[in-house]
Short mmCIF file of N, CA and C in Angstrom, two decimals:
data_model
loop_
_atom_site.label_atom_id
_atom_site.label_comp_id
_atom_site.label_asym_id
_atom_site.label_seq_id
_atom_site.Cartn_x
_atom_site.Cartn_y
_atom_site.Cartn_z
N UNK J 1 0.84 -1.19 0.00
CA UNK J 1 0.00 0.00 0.00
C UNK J 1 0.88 1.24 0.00
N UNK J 2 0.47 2.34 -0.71
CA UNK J 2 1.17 3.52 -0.93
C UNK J 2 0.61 4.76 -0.06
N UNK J 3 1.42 5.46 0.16
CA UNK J 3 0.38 6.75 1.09
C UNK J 3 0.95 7.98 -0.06
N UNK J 4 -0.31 8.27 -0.26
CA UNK J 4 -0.79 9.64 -1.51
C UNK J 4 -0.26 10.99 -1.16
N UNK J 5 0.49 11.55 -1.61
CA UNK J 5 1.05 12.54 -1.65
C UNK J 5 0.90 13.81 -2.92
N UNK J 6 0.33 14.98 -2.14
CA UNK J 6 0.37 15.90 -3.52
C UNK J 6 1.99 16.48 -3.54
N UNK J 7 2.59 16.64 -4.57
CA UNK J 7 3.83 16.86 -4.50
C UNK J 7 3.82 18.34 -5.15
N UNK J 8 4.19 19.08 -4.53
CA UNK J 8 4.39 20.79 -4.98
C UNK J 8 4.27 20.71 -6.27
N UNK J 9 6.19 20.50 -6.56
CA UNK J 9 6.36 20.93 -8.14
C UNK J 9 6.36 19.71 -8.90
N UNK J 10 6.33 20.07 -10.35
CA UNK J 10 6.55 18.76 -11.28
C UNK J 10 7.72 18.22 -11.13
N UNK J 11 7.60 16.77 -10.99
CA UNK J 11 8.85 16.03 -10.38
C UNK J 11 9.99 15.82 -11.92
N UNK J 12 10.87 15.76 -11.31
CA UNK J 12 12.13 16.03 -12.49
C UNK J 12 12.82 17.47 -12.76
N UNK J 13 11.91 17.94 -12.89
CA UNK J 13 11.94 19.09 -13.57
C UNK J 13 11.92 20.29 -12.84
N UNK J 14 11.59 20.29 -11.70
CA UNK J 14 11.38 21.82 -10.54
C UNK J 14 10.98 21.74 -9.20
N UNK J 15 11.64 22.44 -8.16
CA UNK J 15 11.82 22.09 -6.89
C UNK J 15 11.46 23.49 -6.37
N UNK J 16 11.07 23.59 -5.03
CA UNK J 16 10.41 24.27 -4.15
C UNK J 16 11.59 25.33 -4.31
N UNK J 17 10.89 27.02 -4.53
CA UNK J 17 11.91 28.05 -4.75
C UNK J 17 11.81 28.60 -2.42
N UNK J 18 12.68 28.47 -1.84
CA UNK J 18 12.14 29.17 -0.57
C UNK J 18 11.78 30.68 -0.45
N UNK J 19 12.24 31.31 -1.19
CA UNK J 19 12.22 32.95 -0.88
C UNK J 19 10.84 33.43 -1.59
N UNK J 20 10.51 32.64 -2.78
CA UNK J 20 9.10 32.72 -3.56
C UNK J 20 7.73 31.92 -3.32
N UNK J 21 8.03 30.83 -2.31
CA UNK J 21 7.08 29.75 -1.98
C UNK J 21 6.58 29.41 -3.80
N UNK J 22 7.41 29.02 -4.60
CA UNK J 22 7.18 28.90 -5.82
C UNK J 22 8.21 27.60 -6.64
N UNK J 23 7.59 27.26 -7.77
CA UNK J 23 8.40 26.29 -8.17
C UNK J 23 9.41 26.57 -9.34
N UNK J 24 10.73 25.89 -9.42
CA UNK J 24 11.85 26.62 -10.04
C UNK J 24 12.57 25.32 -10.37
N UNK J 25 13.04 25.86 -11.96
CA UNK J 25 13.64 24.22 -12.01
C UNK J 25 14.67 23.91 -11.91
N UNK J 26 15.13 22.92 -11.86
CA UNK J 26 16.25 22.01 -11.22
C UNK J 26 17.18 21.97 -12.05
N UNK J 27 18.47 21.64 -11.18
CA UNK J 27 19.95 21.54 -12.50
C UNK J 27 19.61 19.64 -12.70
N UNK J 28 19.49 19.20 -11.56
CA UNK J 28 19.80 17.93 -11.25
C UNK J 28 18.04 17.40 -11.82
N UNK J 29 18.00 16.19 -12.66
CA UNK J 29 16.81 15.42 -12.35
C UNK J 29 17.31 13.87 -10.96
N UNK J 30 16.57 14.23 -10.51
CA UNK J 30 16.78 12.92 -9.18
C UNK J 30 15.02 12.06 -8.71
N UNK J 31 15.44 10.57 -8.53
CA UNK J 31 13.64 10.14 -8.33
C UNK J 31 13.62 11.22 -6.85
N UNK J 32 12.16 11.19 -6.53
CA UNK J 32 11.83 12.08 -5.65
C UNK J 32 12.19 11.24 -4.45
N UNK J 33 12.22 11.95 -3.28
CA UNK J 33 12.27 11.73 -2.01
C UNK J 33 13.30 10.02 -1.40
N UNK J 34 14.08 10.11 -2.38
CA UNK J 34 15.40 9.32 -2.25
C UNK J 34 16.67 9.14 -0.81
N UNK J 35 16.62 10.36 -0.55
CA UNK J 35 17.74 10.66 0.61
C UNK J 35 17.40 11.07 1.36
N UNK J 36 16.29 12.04 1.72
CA UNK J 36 14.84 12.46 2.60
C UNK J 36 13.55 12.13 2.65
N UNK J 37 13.05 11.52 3.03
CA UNK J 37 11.28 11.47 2.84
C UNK J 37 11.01 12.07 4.13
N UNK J 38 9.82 12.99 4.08
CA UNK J 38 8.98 13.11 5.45
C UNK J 38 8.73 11.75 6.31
N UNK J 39 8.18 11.68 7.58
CA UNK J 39 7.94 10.77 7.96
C UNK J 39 6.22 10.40 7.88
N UNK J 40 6.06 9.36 7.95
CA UNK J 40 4.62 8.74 8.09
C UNK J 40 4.73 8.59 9.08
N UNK J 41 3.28 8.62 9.68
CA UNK J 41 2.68 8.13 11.20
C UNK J 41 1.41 7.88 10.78
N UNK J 42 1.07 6.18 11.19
CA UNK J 42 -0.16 5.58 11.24
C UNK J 42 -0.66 5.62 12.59
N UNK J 43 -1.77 6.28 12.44
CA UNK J 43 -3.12 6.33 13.72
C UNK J 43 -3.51 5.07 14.05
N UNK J 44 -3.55 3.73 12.74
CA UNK J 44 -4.15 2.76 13.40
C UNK J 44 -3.09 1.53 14.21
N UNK J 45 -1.77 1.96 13.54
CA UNK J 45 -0.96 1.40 14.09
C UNK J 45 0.02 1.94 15.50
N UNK J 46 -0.26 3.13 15.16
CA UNK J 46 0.16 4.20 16.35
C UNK J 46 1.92 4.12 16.22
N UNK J 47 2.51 4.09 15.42
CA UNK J 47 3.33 3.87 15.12
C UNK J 47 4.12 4.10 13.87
N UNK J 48 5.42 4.81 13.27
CA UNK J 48 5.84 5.22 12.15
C UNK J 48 5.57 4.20 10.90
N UNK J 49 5.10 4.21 9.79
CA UNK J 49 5.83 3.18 8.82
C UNK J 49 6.43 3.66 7.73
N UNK J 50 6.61 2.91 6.77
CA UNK J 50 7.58 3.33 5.52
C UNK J 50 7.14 2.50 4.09
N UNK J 51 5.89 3.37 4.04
CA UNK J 51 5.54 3.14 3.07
C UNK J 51 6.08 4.17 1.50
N UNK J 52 5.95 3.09 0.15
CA UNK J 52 6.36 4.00 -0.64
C UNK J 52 5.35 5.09 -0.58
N UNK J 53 5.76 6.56 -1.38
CA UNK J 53 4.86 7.54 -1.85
C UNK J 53 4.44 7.45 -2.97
N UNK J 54 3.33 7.73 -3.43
CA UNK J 54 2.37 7.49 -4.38
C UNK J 54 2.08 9.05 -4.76
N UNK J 55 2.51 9.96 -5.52
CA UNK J 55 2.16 11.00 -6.31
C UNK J 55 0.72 11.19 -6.97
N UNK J 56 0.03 11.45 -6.09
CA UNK J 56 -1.82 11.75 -6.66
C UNK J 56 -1.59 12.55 -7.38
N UNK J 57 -1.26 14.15 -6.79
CA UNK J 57 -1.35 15.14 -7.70
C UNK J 57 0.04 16.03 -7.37
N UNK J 58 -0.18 17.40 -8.13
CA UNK J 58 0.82 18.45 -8.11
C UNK J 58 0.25 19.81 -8.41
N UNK J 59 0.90 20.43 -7.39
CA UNK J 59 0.22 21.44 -6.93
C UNK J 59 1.15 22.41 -5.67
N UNK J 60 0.68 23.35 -6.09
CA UNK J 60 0.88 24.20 -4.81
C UNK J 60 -0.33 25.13 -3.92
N UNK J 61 -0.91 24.43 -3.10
CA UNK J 61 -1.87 25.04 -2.30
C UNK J 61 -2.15 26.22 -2.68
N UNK J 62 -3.74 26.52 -3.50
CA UNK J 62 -4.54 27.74 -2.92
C UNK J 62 -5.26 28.07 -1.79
N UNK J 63 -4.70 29.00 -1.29
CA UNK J 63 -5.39 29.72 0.22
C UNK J 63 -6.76 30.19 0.41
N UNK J 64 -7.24 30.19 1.04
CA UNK J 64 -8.60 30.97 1.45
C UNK J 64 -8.51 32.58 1.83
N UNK J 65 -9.39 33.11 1.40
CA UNK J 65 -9.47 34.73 2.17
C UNK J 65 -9.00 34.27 3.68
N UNK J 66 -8.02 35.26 3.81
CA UNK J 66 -8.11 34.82 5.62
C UNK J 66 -6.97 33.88 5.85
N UNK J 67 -6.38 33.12 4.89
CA UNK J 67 -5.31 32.24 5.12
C UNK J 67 -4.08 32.98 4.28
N UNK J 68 -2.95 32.48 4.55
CA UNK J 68 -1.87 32.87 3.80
C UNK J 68 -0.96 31.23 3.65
N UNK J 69 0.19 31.28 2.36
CA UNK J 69 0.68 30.34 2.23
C UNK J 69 1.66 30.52 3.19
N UNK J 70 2.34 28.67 3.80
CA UNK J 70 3.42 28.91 5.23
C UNK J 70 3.36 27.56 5.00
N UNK J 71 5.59 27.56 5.12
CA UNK J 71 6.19 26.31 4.99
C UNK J 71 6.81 25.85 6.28
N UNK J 72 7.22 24.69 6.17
CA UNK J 72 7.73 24.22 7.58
C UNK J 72 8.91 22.86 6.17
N UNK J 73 9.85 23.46 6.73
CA UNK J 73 11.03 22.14 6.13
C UNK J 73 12.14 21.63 7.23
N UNK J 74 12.19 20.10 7.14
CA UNK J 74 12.91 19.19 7.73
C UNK J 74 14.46 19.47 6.94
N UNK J 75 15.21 19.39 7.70
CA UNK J 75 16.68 19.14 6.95
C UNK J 75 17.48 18.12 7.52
N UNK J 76 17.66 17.09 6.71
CA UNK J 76 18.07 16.22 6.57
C UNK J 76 16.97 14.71 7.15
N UNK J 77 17.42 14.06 8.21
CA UNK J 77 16.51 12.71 8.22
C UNK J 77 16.09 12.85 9.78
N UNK J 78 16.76 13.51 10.61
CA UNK J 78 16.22 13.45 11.92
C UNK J 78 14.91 14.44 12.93
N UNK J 79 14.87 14.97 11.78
CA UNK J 79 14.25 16.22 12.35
C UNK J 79 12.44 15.76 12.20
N UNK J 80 11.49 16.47 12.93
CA UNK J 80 10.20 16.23 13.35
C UNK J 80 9.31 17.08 13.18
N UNK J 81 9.67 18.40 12.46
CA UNK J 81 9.23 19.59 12.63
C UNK J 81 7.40 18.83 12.30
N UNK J 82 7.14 18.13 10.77
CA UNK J 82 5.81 18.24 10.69
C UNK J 82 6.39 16.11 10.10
N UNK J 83 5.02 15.52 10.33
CA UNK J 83 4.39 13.74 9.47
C UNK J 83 3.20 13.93 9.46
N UNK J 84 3.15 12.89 8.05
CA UNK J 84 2.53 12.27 7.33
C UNK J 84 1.43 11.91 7.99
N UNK J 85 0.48 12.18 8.29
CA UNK J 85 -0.61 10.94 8.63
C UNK J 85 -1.16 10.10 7.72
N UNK J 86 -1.05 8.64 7.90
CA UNK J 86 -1.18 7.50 6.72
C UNK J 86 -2.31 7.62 6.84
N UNK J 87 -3.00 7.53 6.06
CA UNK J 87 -4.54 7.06 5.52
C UNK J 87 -5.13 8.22 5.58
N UNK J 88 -4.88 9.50 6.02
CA UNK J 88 -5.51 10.52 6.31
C UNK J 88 -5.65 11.63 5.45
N UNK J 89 -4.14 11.43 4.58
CA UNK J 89 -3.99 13.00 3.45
C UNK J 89 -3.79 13.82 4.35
N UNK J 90 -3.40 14.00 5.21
CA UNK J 90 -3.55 14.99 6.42
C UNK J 90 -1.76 15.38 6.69
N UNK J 91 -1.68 16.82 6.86
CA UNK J 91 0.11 17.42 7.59
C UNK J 91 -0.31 17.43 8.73
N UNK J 92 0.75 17.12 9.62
CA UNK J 92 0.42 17.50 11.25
C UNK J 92 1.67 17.90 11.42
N UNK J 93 1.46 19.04 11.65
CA UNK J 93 2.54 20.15 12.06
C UNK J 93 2.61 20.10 13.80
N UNK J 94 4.22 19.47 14.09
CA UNK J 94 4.55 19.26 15.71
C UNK J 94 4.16 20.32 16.72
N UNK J 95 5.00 21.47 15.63
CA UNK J 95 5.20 22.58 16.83
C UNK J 95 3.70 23.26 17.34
N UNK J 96 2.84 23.59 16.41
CA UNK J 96 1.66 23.73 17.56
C UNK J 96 0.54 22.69 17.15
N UNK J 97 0.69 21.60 16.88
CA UNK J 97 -0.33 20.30 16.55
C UNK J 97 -1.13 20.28 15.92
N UNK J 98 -1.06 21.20 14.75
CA UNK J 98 -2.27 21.98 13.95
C UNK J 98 -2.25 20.24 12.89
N UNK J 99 -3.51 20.47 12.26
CA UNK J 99 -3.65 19.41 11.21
C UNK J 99 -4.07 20.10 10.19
N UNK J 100 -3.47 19.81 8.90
CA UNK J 100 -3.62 20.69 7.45
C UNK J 100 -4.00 19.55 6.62
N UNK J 101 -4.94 19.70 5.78
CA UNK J 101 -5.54 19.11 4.53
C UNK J 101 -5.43 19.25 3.15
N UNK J 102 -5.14 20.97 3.35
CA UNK J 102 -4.19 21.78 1.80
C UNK J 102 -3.12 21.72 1.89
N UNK J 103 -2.76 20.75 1.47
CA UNK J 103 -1.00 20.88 1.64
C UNK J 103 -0.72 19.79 0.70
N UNK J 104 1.23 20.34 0.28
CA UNK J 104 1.96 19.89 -0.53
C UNK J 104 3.19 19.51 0.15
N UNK J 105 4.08 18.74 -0.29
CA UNK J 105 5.47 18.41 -0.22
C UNK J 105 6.32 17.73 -1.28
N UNK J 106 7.71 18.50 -0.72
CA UNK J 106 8.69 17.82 -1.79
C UNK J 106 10.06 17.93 -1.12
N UNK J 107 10.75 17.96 -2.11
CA UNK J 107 12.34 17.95 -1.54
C UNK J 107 12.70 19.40 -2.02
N UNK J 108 13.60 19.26 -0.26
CA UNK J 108 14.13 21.01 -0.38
C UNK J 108 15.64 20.87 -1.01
N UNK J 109 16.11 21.81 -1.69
CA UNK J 109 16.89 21.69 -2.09
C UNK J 109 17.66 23.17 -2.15
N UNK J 110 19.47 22.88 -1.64
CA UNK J 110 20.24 24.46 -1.62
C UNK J 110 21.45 24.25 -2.78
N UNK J 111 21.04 25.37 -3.78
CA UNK J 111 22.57 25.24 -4.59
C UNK J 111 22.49 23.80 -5.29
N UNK J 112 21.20 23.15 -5.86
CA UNK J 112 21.04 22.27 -6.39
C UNK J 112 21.19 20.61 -5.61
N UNK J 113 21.41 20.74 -4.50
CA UNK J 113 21.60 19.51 -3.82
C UNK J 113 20.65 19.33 -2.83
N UNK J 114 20.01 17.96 -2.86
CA UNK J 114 18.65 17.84 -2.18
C UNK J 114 19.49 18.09 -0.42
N UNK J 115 18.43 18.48 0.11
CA UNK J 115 18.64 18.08 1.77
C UNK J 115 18.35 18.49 2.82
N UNK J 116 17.11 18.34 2.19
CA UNK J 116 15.60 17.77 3.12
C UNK J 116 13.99 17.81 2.38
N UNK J 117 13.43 18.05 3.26
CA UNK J 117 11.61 18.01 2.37
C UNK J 117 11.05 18.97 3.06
N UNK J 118 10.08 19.68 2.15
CA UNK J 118 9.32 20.43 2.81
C UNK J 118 7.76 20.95 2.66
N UNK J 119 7.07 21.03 3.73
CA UNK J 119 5.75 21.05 3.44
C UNK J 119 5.43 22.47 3.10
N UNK J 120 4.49 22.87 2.24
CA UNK J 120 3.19 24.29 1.98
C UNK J 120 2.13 24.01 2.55
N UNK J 121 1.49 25.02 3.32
CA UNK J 121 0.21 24.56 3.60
C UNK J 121 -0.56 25.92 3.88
N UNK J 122 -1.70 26.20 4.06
CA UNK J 122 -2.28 27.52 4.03
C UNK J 122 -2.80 27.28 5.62
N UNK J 123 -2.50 28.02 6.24
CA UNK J 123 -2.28 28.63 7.29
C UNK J 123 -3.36 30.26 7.94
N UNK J 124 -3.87 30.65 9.02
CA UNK J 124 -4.14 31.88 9.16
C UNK J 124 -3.19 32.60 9.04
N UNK J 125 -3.81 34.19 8.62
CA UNK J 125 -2.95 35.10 8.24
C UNK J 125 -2.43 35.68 9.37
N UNK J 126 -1.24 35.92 10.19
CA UNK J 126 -0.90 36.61 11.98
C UNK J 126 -1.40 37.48 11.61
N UNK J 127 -1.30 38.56 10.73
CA UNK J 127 -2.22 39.71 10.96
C UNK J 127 -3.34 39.35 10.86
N UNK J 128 -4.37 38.89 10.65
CA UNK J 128 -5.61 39.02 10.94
C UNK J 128 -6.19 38.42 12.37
N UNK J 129 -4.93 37.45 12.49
CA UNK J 129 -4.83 36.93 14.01
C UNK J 129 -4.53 37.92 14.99
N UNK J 130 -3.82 38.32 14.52
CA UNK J 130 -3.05 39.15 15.66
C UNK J 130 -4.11 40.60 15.84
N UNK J 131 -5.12 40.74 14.69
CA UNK J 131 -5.53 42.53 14.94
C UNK J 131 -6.01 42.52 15.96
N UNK J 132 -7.03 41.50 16.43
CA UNK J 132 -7.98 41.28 17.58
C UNK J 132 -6.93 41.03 18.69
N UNK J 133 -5.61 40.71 19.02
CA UNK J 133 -5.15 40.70 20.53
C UNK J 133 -3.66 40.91 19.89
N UNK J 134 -2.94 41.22 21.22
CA UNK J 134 -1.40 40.87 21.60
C UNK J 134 -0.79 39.90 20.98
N UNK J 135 0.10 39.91 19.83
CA UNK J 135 0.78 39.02 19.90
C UNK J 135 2.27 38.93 20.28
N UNK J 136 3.35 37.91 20.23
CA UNK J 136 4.24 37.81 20.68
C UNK J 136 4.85 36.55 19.85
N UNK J 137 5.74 36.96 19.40
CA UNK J 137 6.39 35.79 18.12
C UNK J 137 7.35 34.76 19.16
N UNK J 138 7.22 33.14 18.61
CA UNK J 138 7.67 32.28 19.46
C UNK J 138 9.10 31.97 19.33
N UNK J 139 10.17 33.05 18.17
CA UNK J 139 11.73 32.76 18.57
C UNK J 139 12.06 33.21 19.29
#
């Protein structure tokens, strides 16, 4: 069994730009998610697995009035920032446990060399969060 993945950019050919949240193409063609994959986490198994990825679609998340686009990328293999939920189509982003449904991933890449993956997902906008109270940024 495969767990479905929308993958940002067209694979081969163009990789996640960071400064544009946009897709830009590649020096290198490489199969996808070779030296990085996000991680999976199964709910029914409660437990990581490693299943292949299965490419449904491609895409880069459209937002809602009220949302803005916002990435979260792993670098290299140890890191937790956001997984996979298997069977779900679902991002679950660690740091505040949010669960996203619009969302994409692929491999991040600096100076043409993969190394790591990273998710898009549409997100509230802090300013529209923030007009109604105090905020205070969490670095």
């Amino acid at each position: 069994e495969c767990v479905d993945i929308t993958k940002c950019c067209q694979e081969g050919v163009s990789s996640v730009d960071l400064q544009l949240l946009s897709c830009r193409s590649t020096q290198t063609v490489q199969p996808i998610f070779q030296l990085y994959r996000p991680k999976v986490f199964s709910l029914e198994s409660e437990t990581y697995i490693s299943q292949p990825f299965q490419v449904t679609s491609t895409g880069i998340p459209q937002c809602e009035p009220g949302q803005v686009l916002t990435h979260i990328s792993l670098i290299g293999d140890n890191d937790e920032q956001f997984v996979l939920l298997s069977g779900e189509k679902t991002l679950f982003v660690t740091k505040d446990s949010s669960t996203h449904s619009n969302f994409c991933v692929d491999e991040l890449q600096y100076s043409g060399v993969t190394i790591g993956s990273i998710a898009l997902f549409c997100g509230p906008d802090p300013q529209l969060v923030c007009s109604t109270k105090y905020c205070v940024s969490t670095c």
